[in-house]
């Protein structure tokens, strides 16, 4: 029973265009959502996050949108660059429900940005 | 600033052997975690620790043992390795109480092959 789902295993976009990575969750108790980026042979690195009290958070080229009613979040990368090619993991936690810090991860989406 | 150090980075062993993966952090974060990453499964939690001498099971804890006698170290032991434990293992830390809505930080991983 997957609580965090990334239904697209892979995504290919052209350099300079927008990349949109999607994530759905089932647990309405989740109150904090994160995106991690992972290059081969390295650990996941934190990219951007959003609290459930917000519906958008922006950091440079990266924007995360949260739709609580649909239990859906998305990561937008504009403009996409070849260096963005990596696996992106969506994660969620219930910080105020006794499991502080524990993250539930999706299976990841492999993004390829073509020059 | 080393942050999180995992050792070894690569390990090959045989079924039935005991193997220990090391994780060391220099941040004095309260929480430490062990995950495994497998194709088609994303990152799955094995064990976590909220403080020294406090550990708890995650989603896939069978066959693994952890200890945390010091805040900075969180070794993961496979007491009798099986082929199904071939995976990439990641250690992560989290600051703890008072640091809600903070990300976990990951090490670079240990690639373990069991023949």
PDB file of N, CA and C in Angstrom, chain A residues 7-111:
ATOM      1  N   UNK A   7       3.964   8.207 -10.395  1.00  0.00           N
ATOM      2  CA  UNK A   7       3.468   7.279 -11.407  1.00  0.00           C
ATOM      3  C   UNK A   7       4.272   7.279 -12.694  1.00  0.00           C
ATOM      4  N   UNK A   8       5.135   8.274 -12.886  1.00  0.00           N
ATOM      5  CA  UNK A   8       5.958   8.312 -14.088  1.00  0.00           C
ATOM      6  C   UNK A   8       7.378   7.902 -13.737  1.00  0.00           C
ATOM      7  N   UNK A   9       7.829   6.729 -14.193  1.00  0.00           N
ATOM      8  CA  UNK A   9       9.197   6.305 -13.877  1.00  0.00           C
ATOM      9  C   UNK A   9      10.244   7.165 -14.579  1.00  0.00           C
ATOM     10  N   UNK A  10       9.865   7.761 -15.707  1.00  0.00           N
ATOM     11  CA  UNK A  10      10.844   8.558 -16.437  1.00  0.00           C
ATOM     12  C   UNK A  10      10.160   9.709 -17.162  1.00  0.00           C
ATOM     13  N   UNK A  11      10.973  10.732 -17.468  1.00  0.00           N
ATOM     14  CA  UNK A  11      10.489  11.924 -18.164  1.00  0.00           C
ATOM     15  C   UNK A  11      11.648  12.485 -18.970  1.00  0.00           C
ATOM     16  N   UNK A  12      11.373  12.837 -20.208  1.00  0.00           N
ATOM     17  CA  UNK A  12      12.407  13.422 -21.062  1.00  0.00           C
ATOM     18  C   UNK A  12      11.925  14.774 -21.575  1.00  0.00           C
ATOM     19  N   UNK A  13      12.758  15.803 -21.411  1.00  0.00           N
ATOM     20  CA  UNK A  13      12.400  17.150 -21.866  1.00  0.00           C
ATOM     21  C   UNK A  13      13.584  17.776 -22.576  1.00  0.00           C
ATOM     22  N   UNK A  14      13.276  18.803 -23.361  1.00  0.00           N
ATOM     23  CA  UNK A  14      14.315  19.521 -24.090  1.00  0.00           C
ATOM     24  C   UNK A  14      14.877  20.620 -23.188  1.00  0.00           C
ATOM     25  N   UNK A  15      16.175  20.863 -23.334  1.00  0.00           N
ATOM     26  CA  UNK A  15      16.811  21.947 -22.591  1.00  0.00           C
ATOM     27  C   UNK A  15      16.065  23.258 -22.839  1.00  0.00           C
ATOM     28  N   UNK A  16      15.850  24.025 -21.751  1.00  0.00           N
ATOM     29  CA  UNK A  16      15.174  25.311 -21.866  1.00  0.00           C
ATOM     30  C   UNK A  16      13.663  25.237 -21.663  1.00  0.00           C
ATOM     31  N   UNK A  17      13.105  24.019 -21.775  1.00  0.00           N
ATOM     32  CA  UNK A  17      11.652  23.868 -21.588  1.00  0.00           C
ATOM     33  C   UNK A  17      11.353  23.590 -20.118  1.00  0.00           C
ATOM     34  N   UNK A  18      10.068  23.481 -19.808  1.00  0.00           N
ATOM     35  CA  UNK A  18       9.652  23.202 -18.434  1.00  0.00           C
ATOM     36  C   UNK A  18       9.621  21.695 -18.181  1.00  0.00           C
ATOM     37  N   UNK A  19      10.090  21.295 -17.016  1.00  0.00           N
ATOM     38  CA  UNK A  19       9.938  19.910 -16.557  1.00  0.00           C
ATOM     39  C   UNK A  19       8.900  19.919 -15.443  1.00  0.00           C
ATOM     40  N   UNK A  20       7.945  19.015 -15.513  1.00  0.00           N
ATOM     41  CA  UNK A  20       6.918  18.895 -14.468  1.00  0.00           C
ATOM     42  C   UNK A  20       6.915  17.462 -13.955  1.00  0.00           C
ATOM     43  N   UNK A  21       7.258  17.310 -12.691  1.00  0.00           N
ATOM     44  CA  UNK A  21       7.277  15.996 -12.059  1.00  0.00           C
ATOM     45  C   UNK A  21       6.118  15.940 -11.063  1.00  0.00           C
ATOM     46  N   UNK A  22       5.394  14.849 -11.085  1.00  0.00           N
ATOM     47  CA  UNK A  22       4.176  14.732 -10.282  1.00  0.00           C
ATOM     48  C   UNK A  22       4.304  13.704  -9.166  1.00  0.00           C
ATOM     49  N   UNK A  23       3.498  13.916  -8.131  1.00  0.00           N
ATOM     50  CA  UNK A  23       3.518  13.043  -6.965  1.00  0.00           C
ATOM     51  C   UNK A  23       2.130  13.052  -6.334  1.00  0.00           C
ATOM     52  N   UNK A  24       1.618  11.890  -6.001  1.00  0.00           N
ATOM     53  CA  UNK A  24       0.327  11.782  -5.320  1.00  0.00           C
ATOM     54  C   UNK A  24       0.517  11.088  -3.974  1.00  0.00           C
ATOM     55  N   UNK A  25      -0.289  11.430  -3.007  1.00  0.00           N
ATOM     56  CA  UNK A  25      -0.204  10.778  -1.708  1.00  0.00           C
ATOM     57  C   UNK A  25      -1.593  10.396  -1.232  1.00  0.00           C
ATOM     58  N   UNK A  26      -1.630   9.461  -0.297  1.00  0.00           N
ATOM     59  CA  UNK A  26      -2.924   8.957   0.173  1.00  0.00           C
ATOM     60  C   UNK A  26      -3.217   9.329   1.632  1.00  0.00           C
ATOM     61  N   UNK A  27      -2.180   9.620   2.401  1.00  0.00           N
ATOM     62  CA  UNK A  27      -2.360   9.869   3.830  1.00  0.00           C
ATOM     63  C   UNK A  27      -2.632  11.358   4.076  1.00  0.00           C
ATOM     64  N   UNK A  28      -3.829  11.676   4.504  1.00  0.00           N
ATOM     65  CA  UNK A  28      -4.200  13.078   4.717  1.00  0.00           C
ATOM     66  C   UNK A  28      -3.511  13.686   5.941  1.00  0.00           C
ATOM     67  N   UNK A  29      -2.819  12.867   6.730  1.00  0.00           N
ATOM     68  CA  UNK A  29      -2.091  13.372   7.901  1.00  0.00           C
ATOM     69  C   UNK A  29      -0.722  13.944   7.534  1.00  0.00           C
ATOM     70  N   UNK A  30      -0.253  13.703   6.326  1.00  0.00           N
ATOM     71  CA  UNK A  30       1.030  14.274   5.914  1.00  0.00           C
ATOM     72  C   UNK A  30       0.944  15.796   5.953  1.00  0.00           C
ATOM     73  N   UNK A  31       1.974  16.441   6.544  1.00  0.00           N
ATOM     74  CA  UNK A  31       1.937  17.888   6.662  1.00  0.00           C
ATOM     75  C   UNK A  31       3.203  18.566   6.130  1.00  0.00           C
ATOM     76  N   UNK A  32       4.103  17.788   5.577  1.00  0.00           N
ATOM     77  CA  UNK A  32       5.353  18.359   5.076  1.00  0.00           C
ATOM     78  C   UNK A  32       5.809  17.493   3.919  1.00  0.00           C
ATOM     79  N   UNK A  33       6.160  18.163   2.813  1.00  0.00           N
ATOM     80  CA  UNK A  33       6.495  17.441   1.586  1.00  0.00           C
ATOM     81  C   UNK A  33       7.823  17.945   1.047  1.00  0.00           C
ATOM     82  N   UNK A  34       8.615  17.031   0.524  1.00  0.00           N
ATOM     83  CA  UNK A  34       9.955  17.381   0.073  1.00  0.00           C
ATOM     84  C   UNK A  34      10.223  16.750  -1.289  1.00  0.00           C
ATOM     85  N   UNK A  35      11.144  17.372  -2.011  1.00  0.00           N
ATOM     86  CA  UNK A  35      11.704  16.781  -3.224  1.00  0.00           C
ATOM     87  C   UNK A  35      13.213  16.648  -3.031  1.00  0.00           C
ATOM     88  N   UNK A  36      13.724  15.474  -3.391  1.00  0.00           N
ATOM     89  CA  UNK A  36      15.147  15.208  -3.382  1.00  0.00           C
ATOM     90  C   UNK A  36      15.583  14.890  -4.801  1.00  0.00           C
ATOM     91  N   UNK A  37      16.832  15.247  -5.087  1.00  0.00           N
ATOM     92  CA  UNK A  37      17.443  14.926  -6.369  1.00  0.00           C
ATOM     93  C   UNK A  37      18.577  13.941  -6.114  1.00  0.00           C
ATOM     94  N   UNK A  38      18.717  12.963  -6.992  1.00  0.00           N
ATOM     95  CA  UNK A  38      19.770  11.972  -6.799  1.00  0.00           C
ATOM     96  C   UNK A  38      20.506  11.704  -8.108  1.00  0.00           C
ATOM     97  N   UNK A  39      21.832  11.933  -8.040  1.00  0.00           N
ATOM     98  CA  UNK A  39      22.708  11.559  -9.148  1.00  0.00           C
ATOM     99  C   UNK A  39      23.246  10.155  -8.890  1.00  0.00           C
ATOM    100  N   UNK A  40      23.658   9.437  -9.961  1.00  0.00           N
ATOM    101  CA  UNK A  40      24.243   8.103  -9.776  1.00  0.00           C
ATOM    102  C   UNK A  40      25.442   8.133  -8.837  1.00  0.00           C
ATOM    103  N   UNK A  41      25.548   7.132  -7.996  1.00  0.00           N
ATOM    104  CA  UNK A  41      26.672   6.946  -7.068  1.00  0.00           C
ATOM    105  C   UNK A  41      26.774   8.054  -6.016  1.00  0.00           C
ATOM    106  N   UNK A  42      25.705   8.812  -5.823  1.00  0.00           N
ATOM    107  CA  UNK A  42      25.674   9.807  -4.770  1.00  0.00           C
ATOM    108  C   UNK A  42      24.415   9.614  -3.934  1.00  0.00           C
ATOM    109  N   UNK A  43      24.393  10.223  -2.747  1.00  0.00           N
ATOM    110  CA  UNK A  43      23.186  10.177  -1.942  1.00  0.00           C
ATOM    111  C   UNK A  43      22.170  11.200  -2.411  1.00  0.00           C
ATOM    112  N   UNK A  44      20.901  11.019  -2.029  1.00  0.00           N
ATOM    113  CA  UNK A  44      19.887  12.028  -2.366  1.00  0.00           C
ATOM    114  C   UNK A  44      20.246  13.368  -1.721  1.00  0.00           C
ATOM    115  N   UNK A  45      20.018  14.444  -2.459  1.00  0.00           N
ATOM    116  CA  UNK A  45      20.241  15.783  -1.902  1.00  0.00           C
ATOM    117  C   UNK A  45      18.917  16.538  -1.880  1.00  0.00           C
ATOM    118  N   UNK A  46      18.690  17.238  -0.802  1.00  0.00           N
ATOM    119  CA  UNK A  46      17.453  17.991  -0.633  1.00  0.00           C
ATOM    120  C   UNK A  46      17.362  19.100  -1.674  1.00  0.00           C
ATOM    121  N   UNK A  47      16.178  19.252  -2.263  1.00  0.00           N
ATOM    122  CA  UNK A  47      15.986  20.246  -3.308  1.00  0.00           C
ATOM    123  C   UNK A  47      15.053  21.366  -2.847  1.00  0.00           C
ATOM    124  N   UNK A  48      13.859  21.019  -2.454  1.00  0.00           N
ATOM    125  CA  UNK A  48      12.858  22.014  -2.073  1.00  0.00           C
ATOM    126  C   UNK A  48      11.775  21.324  -1.268  1.00  0.00           C
ATOM    127  N   UNK A  49      11.097  22.086  -0.430  1.00  0.00           N
ATOM    128  CA  UNK A  49      10.027  21.504   0.388  1.00  0.00           C
ATOM    129  C   UNK A  49       8.839  22.450   0.466  1.00  0.00           C
ATOM    130  N   UNK A  50       7.748  21.938   1.007  1.00  0.00           N
ATOM    131  CA  UNK A  50       6.559  22.762   1.211  1.00  0.00           C
ATOM    132  C   UNK A  50       5.784  22.236   2.410  1.00  0.00           C
ATOM    133  N   UNK A  51       5.326  23.160   3.227  1.00  0.00           N
ATOM    134  CA  UNK A  51       4.473  22.810   4.356  1.00  0.00           C
ATOM    135  C   UNK A  51       3.027  22.761   3.881  1.00  0.00           C
ATOM    136  N   UNK A  52       2.216  21.993   4.585  1.00  0.00           N
ATOM    137  CA  UNK A  52       0.815  21.837   4.174  1.00  0.00           C
ATOM    138  C   UNK A  52       0.001  23.114   4.331  1.00  0.00           C
ATOM    139  N   UNK A  53       0.556  24.127   5.010  1.00  0.00           N
ATOM    140  CA  UNK A  53      -0.196  25.384   5.154  1.00  0.00           C
ATOM    141  C   UNK A  53      -0.006  26.282   3.929  1.00  0.00           C
ATOM    142  N   UNK A  54       0.871  25.873   3.012  1.00  0.00           N
ATOM    143  CA  UNK A  54       1.104  26.643   1.798  1.00  0.00           C
ATOM    144  C   UNK A  54       0.635  25.856   0.585  1.00  0.00           C
ATOM    145  N   UNK A  55       0.488  26.556  -0.538  1.00  0.00           N
ATOM    146  CA  UNK A  55       0.181  25.843  -1.770  1.00  0.00           C
ATOM    147  C   UNK A  55       1.263  26.027  -2.833  1.00  0.00           C
ATOM    148  N   UNK A  56       2.272  26.824  -2.523  1.00  0.00           N
ATOM    149  CA  UNK A  56       3.347  27.040  -3.480  1.00  0.00           C
ATOM    150  C   UNK A  56       4.604  27.462  -2.725  1.00  0.00           C
ATOM    151  N   UNK A  57       5.738  26.950  -3.210  1.00  0.00           N
ATOM    152  CA  UNK A  57       7.021  27.400  -2.690  1.00  0.00           C
ATOM    153  C   UNK A  57       8.007  27.448  -3.846  1.00  0.00           C
ATOM    154  N   UNK A  58       8.748  28.539  -3.906  1.00  0.00           N
ATOM    155  CA  UNK A  58       9.615  28.770  -5.050  1.00  0.00           C
ATOM    156  C   UNK A  58      11.050  28.969  -4.589  1.00  0.00           C
ATOM    157  N   UNK A  59      12.004  28.409  -5.349  1.00  0.00           N
ATOM    158  CA  UNK A  59      13.414  28.601  -5.060  1.00  0.00           C
ATOM    159  C   UNK A  59      14.165  28.597  -6.387  1.00  0.00           C
ATOM    160  N   UNK A  60      14.389  29.789  -6.900  1.00  0.00           N
ATOM    161  CA  UNK A  60      15.086  29.893  -8.183  1.00  0.00           C
ATOM    162  C   UNK A  60      14.289  29.264  -9.310  1.00  0.00           C
ATOM    163  N   UNK A  61      14.904  28.302  -9.988  1.00  0.00           N
ATOM    164  CA  UNK A  61      14.211  27.634 -11.105  1.00  0.00           C
ATOM    165  C   UNK A  61      13.215  26.588 -10.662  1.00  0.00           C
ATOM    166  N   UNK A  62      13.170  26.301  -9.381  1.00  0.00           N
ATOM    167  CA  UNK A  62      12.352  25.206  -8.864  1.00  0.00           C
ATOM    168  C   UNK A  62      11.140  25.751  -8.104  1.00  0.00           C
ATOM    169  N   UNK A  63       9.971  25.218  -8.434  1.00  0.00           N
ATOM    170  CA  UNK A  63       8.744  25.581  -7.744  1.00  0.00           C
ATOM    171  C   UNK A  63       7.978  24.313  -7.409  1.00  0.00           C
ATOM    172  N   UNK A  64       7.512  24.222  -6.182  1.00  0.00           N
ATOM    173  CA  UNK A  64       6.669  23.081  -5.800  1.00  0.00           C
ATOM    174  C   UNK A  64       5.261  23.608  -5.538  1.00  0.00           C
ATOM    175  N   UNK A  65       4.279  22.899  -6.070  1.00  0.00           N
ATOM    176  CA  UNK A  65       2.871  23.229  -5.892  1.00  0.00           C
ATOM    177  C   UNK A  65       2.203  22.101  -5.107  1.00  0.00           C
ATOM    178  N   UNK A  66       1.350  22.488  -4.163  1.00  0.00           N
ATOM    179  CA  UNK A  66       0.633  21.501  -3.366  1.00  0.00           C
ATOM    180  C   UNK A  66      -0.865  21.719  -3.498  1.00  0.00           C
ATOM    181  N   UNK A  67      -1.582  20.667  -3.863  1.00  0.00           N
ATOM    182  CA  UNK A  67      -3.043  20.691  -3.939  1.00  0.00           C
ATOM    183  C   UNK A  67      -3.561  19.685  -2.924  1.00  0.00           C
ATOM    184  N   UNK A  68      -3.908  20.185  -1.730  1.00  0.00           N
ATOM    185  CA  UNK A  68      -4.284  19.283  -0.636  1.00  0.00           C
ATOM    186  C   UNK A  68      -5.569  18.545  -0.916  1.00  0.00           C
ATOM    187  N   UNK A  69      -6.519  19.193  -1.559  1.00  0.00           N
ATOM    188  CA  UNK A  69      -7.800  18.531  -1.817  1.00  0.00           C
ATOM    189  C   UNK A  69      -7.612  17.341  -2.756  1.00  0.00           C
ATOM    190  N   UNK A  70      -6.688  17.464  -3.687  1.00  0.00           N
ATOM    191  CA  UNK A  70      -6.414  16.371  -4.632  1.00  0.00           C
ATOM    192  C   UNK A  70      -5.320  15.452  -4.122  1.00  0.00           C
ATOM    193  N   UNK A  71      -4.701  15.792  -3.004  1.00  0.00           N
ATOM    194  CA  UNK A  71      -3.555  15.047  -2.466  1.00  0.00           C
ATOM    195  C   UNK A  71      -2.485  14.881  -3.560  1.00  0.00           C
ATOM    196  N   UNK A  72      -2.100  15.990  -4.105  1.00  0.00           N
ATOM    197  CA  UNK A  72      -1.190  15.989  -5.248  1.00  0.00           C
ATOM    198  C   UNK A  72      -0.182  17.119  -5.104  1.00  0.00           C
ATOM    199  N   UNK A  73       1.082  16.821  -5.415  1.00  0.00           N
ATOM    200  CA  UNK A  73       2.062  17.889  -5.515  1.00  0.00           C
ATOM    201  C   UNK A  73       2.873  17.713  -6.784  1.00  0.00           C
ATOM    202  N   UNK A  74       3.421  18.828  -7.232  1.00  0.00           N
ATOM    203  CA  UNK A  74       4.219  18.778  -8.451  1.00  0.00           C
ATOM    204  C   UNK A  74       5.443  19.666  -8.281  1.00  0.00           C
ATOM    205  N   UNK A  75       6.488  19.294  -8.995  1.00  0.00           N
ATOM    206  CA  UNK A  75       7.729  20.061  -9.024  1.00  0.00           C
ATOM    207  C   UNK A  75       7.909  20.581 -10.445  1.00  0.00           C
ATOM    208  N   UNK A  76       8.045  21.905 -10.558  1.00  0.00           N
ATOM    209  CA  UNK A  76       8.283  22.522 -11.859  1.00  0.00           C
ATOM    210  C   UNK A  76       9.719  23.026 -11.908  1.00  0.00           C
ATOM    211  N   UNK A  77      10.400  22.725 -12.997  1.00  0.00           N
ATOM    212  CA  UNK A  77      11.765  23.201 -13.207  1.00  0.00           C
ATOM    213  C   UNK A  77      11.760  24.025 -14.488  1.00  0.00           C
ATOM    214  N   UNK A  78      12.040  25.328 -14.325  1.00  0.00           N
ATOM    215  CA  UNK A  78      12.014  26.217 -15.481  1.00  0.00           C
ATOM    216  C   UNK A  78      13.188  27.213 -15.416  1.00  0.00           C
ATOM    217  N   UNK A  79      14.035  27.315 -16.442  1.00  0.00           N
ATOM    218  CA  UNK A  79      14.110  26.401 -17.574  1.00  0.00           C
ATOM    219  C   UNK A  79      14.918  25.157 -17.202  1.00  0.00           C
ATOM    220  N   UNK A  80      14.643  24.058 -17.830  1.00  0.00           N
ATOM    221  CA  UNK A  80      15.385  22.829 -17.561  1.00  0.00           C
ATOM    222  C   UNK A  80      16.783  22.913 -18.177  1.00  0.00           C
ATOM    223  N   UNK A  81      17.737  22.326 -17.449  1.00  0.00           N
ATOM    224  CA  UNK A  81      19.137  22.318 -17.920  1.00  0.00           C
ATOM    225  C   UNK A  81      19.646  20.883 -17.928  1.00  0.00           C
ATOM    226  N   UNK A  82      20.628  20.579 -18.762  1.00  0.00           N
ATOM    227  CA  UNK A  82      21.164  19.202 -18.792  1.00  0.00           C
ATOM    228  C   UNK A  82      21.623  18.716 -17.417  1.00  0.00           C
ATOM    229  N   UNK A  83      22.157  19.609 -16.596  1.00  0.00           N
ATOM    230  CA  UNK A  83      22.601  19.240 -15.249  1.00  0.00           C
ATOM    231  C   UNK A  83      21.470  18.842 -14.322  1.00  0.00           C
ATOM    232  N   UNK A  84      20.231  19.089 -14.724  1.00  0.00           N
ATOM    233  CA  UNK A  84      19.073  18.668 -13.936  1.00  0.00           C
ATOM    234  C   UNK A  84      18.756  17.186 -14.135  1.00  0.00           C
ATOM    235  N   UNK A  85      19.410  16.561 -15.089  1.00  0.00           N
ATOM    236  CA  UNK A  85      19.179  15.132 -15.351  1.00  0.00           C
ATOM    237  C   UNK A  85      19.572  14.328 -14.125  1.00  0.00           C
ATOM    238  N   UNK A  86      18.598  13.659 -13.522  1.00  0.00           N
ATOM    239  CA  UNK A  86      18.791  12.933 -12.260  1.00  0.00           C
ATOM    240  C   UNK A  86      17.501  12.183 -11.950  1.00  0.00           C
ATOM    241  N   UNK A  87      17.527  11.428 -10.870  1.00  0.00           N
ATOM    242  CA  UNK A  87      16.293  10.826 -10.356  1.00  0.00           C
ATOM    243  C   UNK A  87      15.748  11.744  -9.259  1.00  0.00           C
ATOM    244  N   UNK A  88      14.469  12.037  -9.343  1.00  0.00           N
ATOM    245  CA  UNK A  88      13.819  12.905  -8.376  1.00  0.00           C
ATOM    246  C   UNK A  88      12.856  12.096  -7.514  1.00  0.00           C
ATOM    247  N   UNK A  89      13.038  12.224  -6.208  1.00  0.00           N
ATOM    248  CA  UNK A  89      12.175  11.527  -5.259  1.00  0.00           C
ATOM    249  C   UNK A  89      11.269  12.530  -4.556  1.00  0.00           C
ATOM    250  N   UNK A  90      10.020  12.188  -4.490  1.00  0.00           N
ATOM    251  CA  UNK A  90       9.041  12.906  -3.683  1.00  0.00           C
ATOM    252  C   UNK A  90       8.992  12.217  -2.317  1.00  0.00           C
ATOM    253  N   UNK A  91       8.850  12.995  -1.240  1.00  0.00           N
ATOM    254  CA  UNK A  91       8.771  12.413   0.098  1.00  0.00           C
ATOM    255  C   UNK A  91       7.772  13.202   0.932  1.00  0.00           C
ATOM    256  N   UNK A  92       7.204  12.537   1.937  1.00  0.00           N
ATOM    257  CA  UNK A  92       6.213  13.189   2.793  1.00  0.00           C
ATOM    258  C   UNK A  92       6.418  12.748   4.236  1.00  0.00           C
ATOM    259  N   UNK A  93       6.017  13.623   5.160  1.00  0.00           N
ATOM    260  CA  UNK A  93       6.104  13.269   6.575  1.00  0.00           C
ATOM    261  C   UNK A  93       4.937  13.861   7.349  1.00  0.00           C
ATOM    262  N   UNK A  94       4.761  13.331   8.540  1.00  0.00           N
ATOM    263  CA  UNK A  94       3.724  13.800   9.458  1.00  0.00           C
ATOM    264  C   UNK A  94       4.456  14.330  10.691  1.00  0.00           C
ATOM    265  N   UNK A  95       4.954  15.553  10.580  1.00  0.00           N
ATOM    266  CA  UNK A  95       5.853  16.087  11.600  1.00  0.00           C
ATOM    267  C   UNK A  95       5.216  16.252  12.961  1.00  0.00           C
ATOM    268  N   UNK A  96       3.937  16.517  13.012  1.00  0.00           N
ATOM    269  CA  UNK A  96       3.294  16.806  14.284  1.00  0.00           C
ATOM    270  C   UNK A  96       2.423  15.645  14.747  1.00  0.00           C
ATOM    271  N   UNK A  97       2.647  14.487  14.139  1.00  0.00           N
ATOM    272  CA  UNK A  97       1.836  13.319  14.495  1.00  0.00           C
ATOM    273  C   UNK A  97       2.633  12.225  15.170  1.00  0.00           C
ATOM    274  N   UNK A  98       3.748  12.583  15.776  1.00  0.00           N
ATOM    275  CA  UNK A  98       4.505  11.596  16.531  1.00  0.00           C
ATOM    276  C   UNK A  98       5.557  10.859  15.722  1.00  0.00           C
ATOM    277  N   UNK A  99       5.703  11.205  14.468  1.00  0.00           N
ATOM    278  CA  UNK A  99       6.725  10.527  13.666  1.00  0.00           C
ATOM    279  C   UNK A  99       7.642  11.571  13.054  1.00  0.00           C
ATOM    280  N   UNK A 100       8.026  12.491  13.896  1.00  0.00           N
ATOM    281  CA  UNK A 100       8.832  13.611  13.419  1.00  0.00           C
ATOM    282  C   UNK A 100      10.064  13.140  12.674  1.00  0.00           C
ATOM    283  N   UNK A 101      10.244  13.726  11.503  1.00  0.00           N
ATOM    284  CA  UNK A 101      11.440  13.424  10.737  1.00  0.00           C
ATOM    285  C   UNK A 101      11.322  12.196   9.872  1.00  0.00           C
ATOM    286  N   UNK A 102      10.392  11.300  10.138  1.00  0.00           N
ATOM    287  CA  UNK A 102      10.284  10.090   9.313  1.00  0.00           C
ATOM    288  C   UNK A 102       9.671  10.418   7.976  1.00  0.00           C
ATOM    289  N   UNK A 103      10.370  10.037   6.926  1.00  0.00           N
ATOM    290  CA  UNK A 103       9.913  10.338   5.577  1.00  0.00           C
ATOM    291  C   UNK A 103       9.425   9.077   4.879  1.00  0.00           C
ATOM    292  N   UNK A 104       8.357   9.227   4.111  1.00  0.00           N
ATOM    293  CA  UNK A 104       7.879   8.183   3.211  1.00  0.00           C
ATOM    294  C   UNK A 104       8.191   8.636   1.796  1.00  0.00           C
ATOM    295  N   UNK A 105       8.925   7.802   1.061  1.00  0.00           N
ATOM    296  CA  UNK A 105       9.393   8.184  -0.270  1.00  0.00           C
ATOM    297  C   UNK A 105       8.568   7.526  -1.364  1.00  0.00           C
ATOM    298  N   UNK A 106       8.440   8.239  -2.482  1.00  0.00           N
ATOM    299  CA  UNK A 106       7.953   7.632  -3.709  1.00  0.00           C
ATOM    300  C   UNK A 106       9.078   6.845  -4.366  1.00  0.00           C
ATOM    301  N   UNK A 107       8.758   6.192  -5.492  1.00  0.00           N
ATOM    302  CA  UNK A 107       9.746   5.337  -6.164  1.00  0.00           C
ATOM    303  C   UNK A 107      10.701   6.118  -7.052  1.00  0.00           C
ATOM    304  N   UNK A 108      10.419   7.369  -7.285  1.00  0.00           N
ATOM    305  CA  UNK A 108      11.318   8.202  -8.063  1.00  0.00           C
ATOM    306  C   UNK A 108      10.923   8.339  -9.516  1.00  0.00           C
ATOM    307  N   UNK A 109      11.313   9.465 -10.113  1.00  0.00           N
ATOM    308  CA  UNK A 109      11.149   9.717 -11.548  1.00  0.00           C
ATOM    309  C   UNK A 109      12.498  10.119 -12.107  1.00  0.00           C
ATOM    310  N   UNK A 110      12.914   9.422 -13.158  1.00  0.00           N
ATOM    311  CA  UNK A 110      14.197   9.743 -13.787  1.00  0.00           C
ATOM    312  C   UNK A 110      13.975  10.804 -14.855  1.00  0.00           C
ATOM    313  N   UNK A 111      14.562  11.974 -14.639  1.00  0.00           N
ATOM    314  CA  UNK A 111      14.447  13.085 -15.575  1.00  0.00           C
ATOM    315  C   UNK A 111      15.676  13.138 -16.471  1.00  0.00           C
TER     316      UNK A 111
END
